[in-house]
Short mmCIF file of C-alpha atoms and ligand atoms in Angstrom, two decimals:
data_model
loop_
_atom_site.label_atom_id
_atom_site.label_comp_id
_atom_site.label_asym_id
_atom_site.label_seq_id
_atom_site.Cartn_x
_atom_site.Cartn_y
_atom_site.Cartn_z
CA MET A 1 0.06 -0.13 0.28
CA VAL A 2 1.64 3.22 -1.24
CA VAL A 3 0.31 6.03 1.31
CA ARG A 4 0.68 9.58 -0.90
CA GLU A 5 0.42 12.76 0.32
CA LEU A 6 -2.02 14.34 -2.06
CA THR A 7 -2.47 18.58 -1.43
CA GLY A 8 1.55 19.94 -0.76
CA GLY A 9 5.00 19.51 -1.89
CA ILE A 10 6.41 20.66 -4.95
CA TYR A 11 3.04 20.63 -6.99
CA PHE A 12 1.10 23.50 -5.40
CA GLY A 13 4.52 24.84 -3.38
CA LYS A 14 4.94 28.96 -3.42
CA PRO A 15 7.08 30.40 -5.41
CA ARG A 16 6.37 28.89 -8.50
CA GLY A 17 6.88 30.05 -12.48
CA PHE A 18 9.60 31.34 -14.80
CA GLY A 19 11.83 33.34 -14.13
CA THR A 20 15.62 34.84 -15.91
CA ASN A 21 18.66 33.63 -14.57
CA ASP A 22 21.52 36.12 -13.52
CA LYS A 23 23.01 34.93 -17.43
CA GLY A 24 19.68 36.50 -19.10
CA GLU A 25 18.63 32.70 -19.25
CA GLU A 26 14.82 31.60 -19.04
CA THR A 27 14.49 29.96 -16.21
CA GLY A 28 11.31 27.58 -14.55
CA PHE A 29 11.11 26.84 -11.32
CA ASN A 30 9.00 25.04 -8.26
CA THR A 31 9.17 24.41 -4.65
CA GLU A 32 8.85 21.28 -2.40
CA ILE A 33 7.37 22.69 0.81
CA TYR A 34 5.64 21.04 3.96
CA SER A 35 4.84 22.05 7.17
CA VAL A 36 4.67 20.07 10.27
CA ALA A 37 0.97 19.63 10.11
CA GLU A 38 0.14 18.22 6.92
CA ILE A 39 3.66 15.40 7.60
CA ASP A 40 1.22 15.09 11.02
CA ARG A 41 -1.90 14.43 8.83
CA ILE A 42 -0.39 11.98 5.98
CA ALA A 43 1.99 10.28 8.73
CA ARG A 44 -0.90 9.49 11.12
CA VAL A 45 -2.94 8.64 8.38
CA ALA A 46 -0.01 5.82 7.05
CA PHE A 47 0.55 4.63 10.41
CA GLU A 48 -3.55 3.56 11.10
CA VAL A 49 -3.01 1.72 7.47
CA ALA A 50 -0.37 -0.16 8.64
CA ARG A 51 -1.57 -0.78 11.62
CA LYS A 52 -4.58 -2.71 9.96
CA ARG A 53 -2.06 -4.49 7.27
CA GLY A 54 1.04 -5.71 7.93
CA GLY A 55 1.90 -3.88 10.65
CA LYS A 56 5.37 -2.40 9.00
CA LEU A 57 5.71 1.55 7.63
CA CYS A 58 8.46 3.16 5.32
CA SER A 59 9.13 6.49 5.00
CA VAL A 60 10.53 7.47 1.57
CA ASP A 61 12.10 10.96 1.25
CA LYS A 62 15.03 12.08 0.13
CA ALA A 63 16.34 13.37 3.61
CA ASN A 64 19.96 13.52 2.33
CA VAL A 65 19.79 16.34 -0.21
CA LEU A 66 16.12 18.00 0.75
CA GLU A 67 15.34 20.17 3.82
CA ALA A 68 11.25 19.55 3.45
CA SER A 69 11.99 15.57 3.12
CA MET A 70 14.22 16.49 7.41
CA LEU A 71 11.62 18.00 8.09
CA TRP A 72 9.07 14.87 6.88
CA ARG A 73 12.26 12.47 8.72
CA LYS A 74 12.19 14.38 12.15
CA ARG A 75 8.19 14.56 12.29
CA VAL A 76 7.67 10.90 11.13
CA THR A 77 9.77 9.61 13.38
CA ALA A 78 7.64 11.61 16.77
CA ILE A 79 4.76 10.27 15.83
CA ALA A 80 5.97 6.76 15.40
CA SER A 81 5.49 7.28 19.27
CA GLU A 82 2.44 7.13 18.78
CA PHE A 83 2.29 3.89 17.44
CA PRO A 84 4.20 1.76 19.60
CA ASP A 85 2.53 -1.50 17.83
CA VAL A 86 4.20 0.29 14.08
CA GLU A 87 7.62 -0.86 12.89
CA LEU A 88 9.26 1.95 11.62
CA SER A 89 11.85 2.50 8.86
CA HIS A 90 13.17 5.03 6.99
CA MET A 91 14.61 5.26 3.34
CA TYR A 92 16.08 7.13 0.78
CA VAL A 93 13.63 7.80 -2.63
CA ASP A 94 16.40 6.71 -4.73
CA ASN A 95 16.76 3.20 -2.99
CA ALA A 96 13.03 3.17 -2.69
CA ALA A 97 12.26 3.37 -6.65
CA MET A 98 15.43 -0.06 -6.20
CA GLN A 99 13.88 -2.54 -3.95
CA LEU A 100 10.35 -1.85 -4.91
CA VAL A 101 11.90 -3.95 -8.11
CA ARG A 102 14.41 -5.88 -6.71
CA ASN A 103 12.25 -7.12 -3.44
CA PRO A 104 8.75 -5.64 -2.88
CA LYS A 105 8.06 -7.85 -0.98
CA GLN A 106 9.79 -6.84 1.67
CA PHE A 107 7.54 -3.57 1.39
CA ASP A 108 3.90 -3.45 4.02
CA THR A 109 3.20 0.08 3.82
CA ILE A 110 4.34 3.46 2.02
CA VAL A 111 5.17 6.88 3.46
CA THR A 112 6.05 9.72 0.80
CA ASN A 113 5.39 12.76 -0.36
CA ASN A 114 3.43 14.15 -3.07
CA ILE A 115 5.57 13.91 -6.06
CA PHE A 116 7.26 10.46 -5.02
CA GLY A 117 4.39 8.59 -4.62
CA ASP A 118 3.10 10.11 -7.95
CA ILE A 119 5.84 8.24 -9.24
CA LEU A 120 6.26 5.07 -7.13
CA SER A 121 2.78 4.57 -7.15
CA ASP A 122 2.73 3.89 -11.25
CA GLU A 123 6.13 1.70 -10.67
CA ALA A 124 4.57 -0.31 -8.18
CA SER A 125 1.68 -0.77 -10.75
CA MET A 126 3.77 -2.61 -12.51
CA ILE A 127 4.96 -4.65 -9.87
CA THR A 128 1.49 -6.72 -9.57
CA GLY A 129 1.76 -6.87 -14.07
CA SER A 130 -0.57 -3.91 -14.64
CA ILE A 131 -1.43 -0.65 -14.47
CA GLY A 132 -5.21 -1.79 -14.73
CA MET A 133 -4.30 -4.01 -11.21
CA LEU A 134 -4.63 -1.12 -8.90
CA PRO A 135 -7.01 1.16 -7.25
CA SER A 136 -6.99 3.84 -4.85
CA ALA A 137 -8.49 6.10 -2.46
CA SER A 138 -8.28 9.68 -1.74
CA VAL A 139 -9.07 10.82 1.33
CA GLY A 140 -9.35 13.86 3.39
CA GLU A 141 -9.59 14.44 7.28
CA SER A 142 -13.47 14.44 7.09
CA GLY A 143 -14.84 12.41 4.00
CA PRO A 144 -16.00 12.19 1.22
CA GLY A 145 -13.79 10.07 -0.63
CA LEU A 146 -12.73 9.34 -3.66
CA PHE A 147 -12.53 6.24 -5.01
CA GLU A 148 -10.82 4.97 -8.05
CA PRO A 149 -8.56 3.20 -10.24
CA ILE A 150 -4.29 4.00 -10.25
CA HIS A 151 -5.24 4.12 -14.35
CA GLY A 152 -7.31 6.98 -16.69
CA SER A 153 -9.58 6.60 -19.11
CA ALA A 154 -7.02 4.55 -21.38
CA PRO A 155 -7.84 6.19 -24.33
CA ASP A 156 -5.76 4.03 -26.75
CA ILE A 157 -7.53 0.54 -26.50
CA ALA A 158 -11.32 2.99 -26.14
CA GLY A 159 -14.17 0.79 -26.71
CA GLN A 160 -12.06 -2.61 -27.51
CA ASP A 161 -13.56 -4.61 -25.10
CA LYS A 162 -9.38 -5.64 -23.32
CA ALA A 163 -9.34 -2.92 -20.59
CA ASN A 164 -8.59 -4.30 -17.66
CA PRO A 165 -12.25 -4.21 -14.76
CA LEU A 166 -9.90 -5.04 -11.85
CA ALA A 167 -8.19 -2.42 -10.55
CA THR A 168 -12.02 -0.33 -11.06
CA ILE A 169 -13.62 -3.33 -8.94
CA LEU A 170 -11.06 -3.28 -6.50
CA SER A 171 -11.38 0.48 -5.69
CA ALA A 172 -15.17 -0.28 -5.03
CA ALA A 173 -13.21 -2.72 -2.03
CA MET A 174 -12.07 0.64 -1.28
CA LEU A 175 -14.20 2.26 -0.71
CA LEU A 176 -16.17 0.02 0.97
CA LYS A 177 -12.82 -0.69 3.31
CA TYR A 178 -12.40 3.07 4.41
CA GLY A 179 -14.52 4.91 3.08
CA LEU A 180 -17.57 2.79 4.47
CA GLY A 181 -15.59 0.67 7.09
CA VAL A 182 -18.07 -2.20 5.34
CA GLU A 183 -14.84 -4.10 5.42
CA SER A 184 -16.73 -8.09 5.64
CA ALA A 185 -17.85 -6.91 1.68
CA ALA A 186 -14.66 -5.37 0.74
CA LYS A 187 -13.00 -8.63 1.40
CA ARG A 188 -15.98 -10.56 0.06
CA ILE A 189 -14.81 -8.33 -3.45
CA GLU A 190 -11.47 -9.18 -2.88
CA ALA A 191 -11.99 -13.18 -2.83
CA ALA A 192 -13.51 -13.14 -5.71
CA VAL A 193 -11.17 -11.16 -7.39
CA THR A 194 -8.83 -13.44 -6.05
CA GLU A 195 -10.43 -16.18 -6.93
CA THR A 196 -11.53 -15.22 -10.53
CA LEU A 197 -7.14 -14.97 -11.22
CA ASP A 198 -6.83 -18.57 -9.62
CA ASN A 199 -9.59 -20.08 -11.83
CA GLY A 200 -6.79 -18.00 -14.28
CA PHE A 201 -8.83 -15.49 -16.22
CA ARG A 202 -6.46 -12.59 -17.31
CA THR A 203 -7.49 -9.63 -19.62
CA GLY A 204 -5.11 -8.70 -21.89
CA ASP A 205 -2.52 -6.75 -20.40
CA ILE A 206 -2.00 -9.55 -17.87
CA HIS A 207 -1.95 -12.85 -20.22
CA SER A 208 0.78 -15.17 -20.21
CA PRO A 209 1.20 -18.94 -21.70
CA GLY A 210 -1.38 -21.03 -19.81
CA THR A 211 -3.99 -18.29 -18.84
CA LEU A 212 -7.62 -17.93 -20.33
CA HIS A 213 -7.80 -14.76 -21.80
CA CYS A 214 -11.72 -12.98 -21.80
CA SER A 215 -12.15 -9.97 -22.50
CA LEU A 216 -13.11 -7.31 -19.69
CA LEU A 217 -16.46 -8.06 -19.50
CA ALA A 218 -16.43 -11.50 -19.52
CA HIS A 219 -13.76 -10.79 -16.70
CA GLN A 220 -15.93 -8.58 -15.16
CA SER A 221 -18.91 -9.82 -15.14
CA ARG A 222 -17.04 -13.61 -13.91
CA VAL A 223 -15.49 -11.25 -10.81
CA LEU A 224 -19.44 -10.45 -10.11
CA ARG A 225 -20.34 -14.17 -9.99
CA LEU A 226 -18.29 -14.78 -7.58
CA PHE A 227 -19.21 -12.18 -5.37
CA ASP A 228 -23.20 -12.71 -5.72
CA LYS A 229 -22.60 -16.73 -4.23
N1 NAD B 301 -6.14 9.54 -11.98
C1 NAD B 301 -6.99 9.93 -12.80
O1 NAD B 301 -7.61 10.31 -13.09
C2 NAD B 301 -6.07 10.14 -13.90
C3 NAD B 301 -4.95 8.75 -13.77
C4 NAD B 301 -3.88 8.83 -14.85
C5 NAD B 301 -4.44 9.56 -16.26
N2 NAD B 301 -6.24 9.92 -16.19
C6 NAD B 301 -6.29 11.18 -18.16
O2 NAD B 301 -6.25 9.44 -18.47
C7 NAD B 301 -5.98 10.01 -20.03
C8 NAD B 301 -5.40 9.15 -20.58
O3 NAD B 301 -4.24 9.24 -20.05
P1 NAD B 301 -2.50 8.21 -20.06
O4 NAD B 301 -2.56 7.77 -21.66
O5 NAD B 301 -1.36 9.14 -19.63
O6 NAD B 301 -2.48 7.41 -19.01
P2 NAD B 301 -3.54 5.40 -18.90
O7 NAD B 301 -3.73 5.23 -16.98
O8 NAD B 301 -4.81 6.34 -19.63
O9 NAD B 301 -3.38 5.22 -19.78
C9 NAD B 301 -1.65 5.04 -20.13
C10 NAD B 301 -1.57 2.93 -20.58
O10 NAD B 301 -1.85 2.09 -19.79
C11 NAD B 301 -2.69 1.40 -19.94
N3 NAD B 301 -4.88 0.65 -19.78
C12 NAD B 301 -5.05 2.15 -18.85
N4 NAD B 301 -5.83 1.23 -18.38
C13 NAD B 301 -5.82 0.51 -17.82
C14 NAD B 301 -6.49 -0.93 -17.94
N5 NAD B 301 -7.24 -0.62 -17.66
N6 NAD B 301 -5.89 -1.98 -18.57
C15 NAD B 301 -5.65 -2.60 -19.24
N7 NAD B 301 -4.62 -1.11 -19.84
C16 NAD B 301 -4.94 -0.15 -19.36
C17 NAD B 301 -3.30 2.26 -21.58
O11 NAD B 301 -3.87 1.33 -22.51
C18 NAD B 301 -2.24 2.80 -21.39
O12 NAD B 301 -1.57 1.94 -22.81
C19 NAD B 301 -5.63 12.05 -20.00
O13 NAD B 301 -6.70 12.33 -20.30
C20 NAD B 301 -5.45 11.50 -18.16
O14 NAD B 301 -5.43 13.17 -17.25
C21 NAD B 301 -6.15 10.40 -15.49
#
């Protein structure tokens, strides 16, 4: 699980814009900035998520270079004292990008800033085989949340009945679990997805020899049939 800060950091920081340097060259610039309140908020969300999962939280930053990351690390470490049952570790983002490919199973929950989370969550999606496999939840302190697949509208395969529906279906599971607190129904959706995959059914993006190729609609109806059971 990647917990990504979504409303701060370099995508929103000021000053930002275009300028001219002292050599008269055009420049573009942005600001990576985080306040204690922003870091504490996302850290608590991440610790809560980790507590419900495997109890391990890895905070990803670039604290060897960036002041915003130094503050990030300091605050995440401070918040850890509120969650003694969660094991906290820290990792630099370049190493995390490599470790995700080398040994993804070492991670349980990752918490990171907006830009690192943007990149690492896309990288993580490929570990599952396809961007069509991963759901996401965008949650504020007091709802409502937004639950959607991490992928976009896939215009290059629109209308071809071959998109992978699992990320969208699993987004409904996240809605039930993290939005509505109905964990039992979420588990039924996840189990239906797992069983469909265990039965060998695959859309084209994750199809390999020995598995059963099926269309978006066929895949979707298989999962829903299992859920109805
Ligand atoms: N969260 C979001 O709302 C979100 C995220 C990414 C892109 N977008 C938007 O979606 C549109 C298309 O963007 P893009 O093409 O860069 O990204 P995309 O995620 O739509 O597609 C990227 C690649 O992944 C493939 N893909 C995506 N979903 C898939 C699925 N379910 N099954 C199989 N393959 C899948 C696509 O065919 C494409 O090759 C843009 O308008 C973009 O702004 C929205």
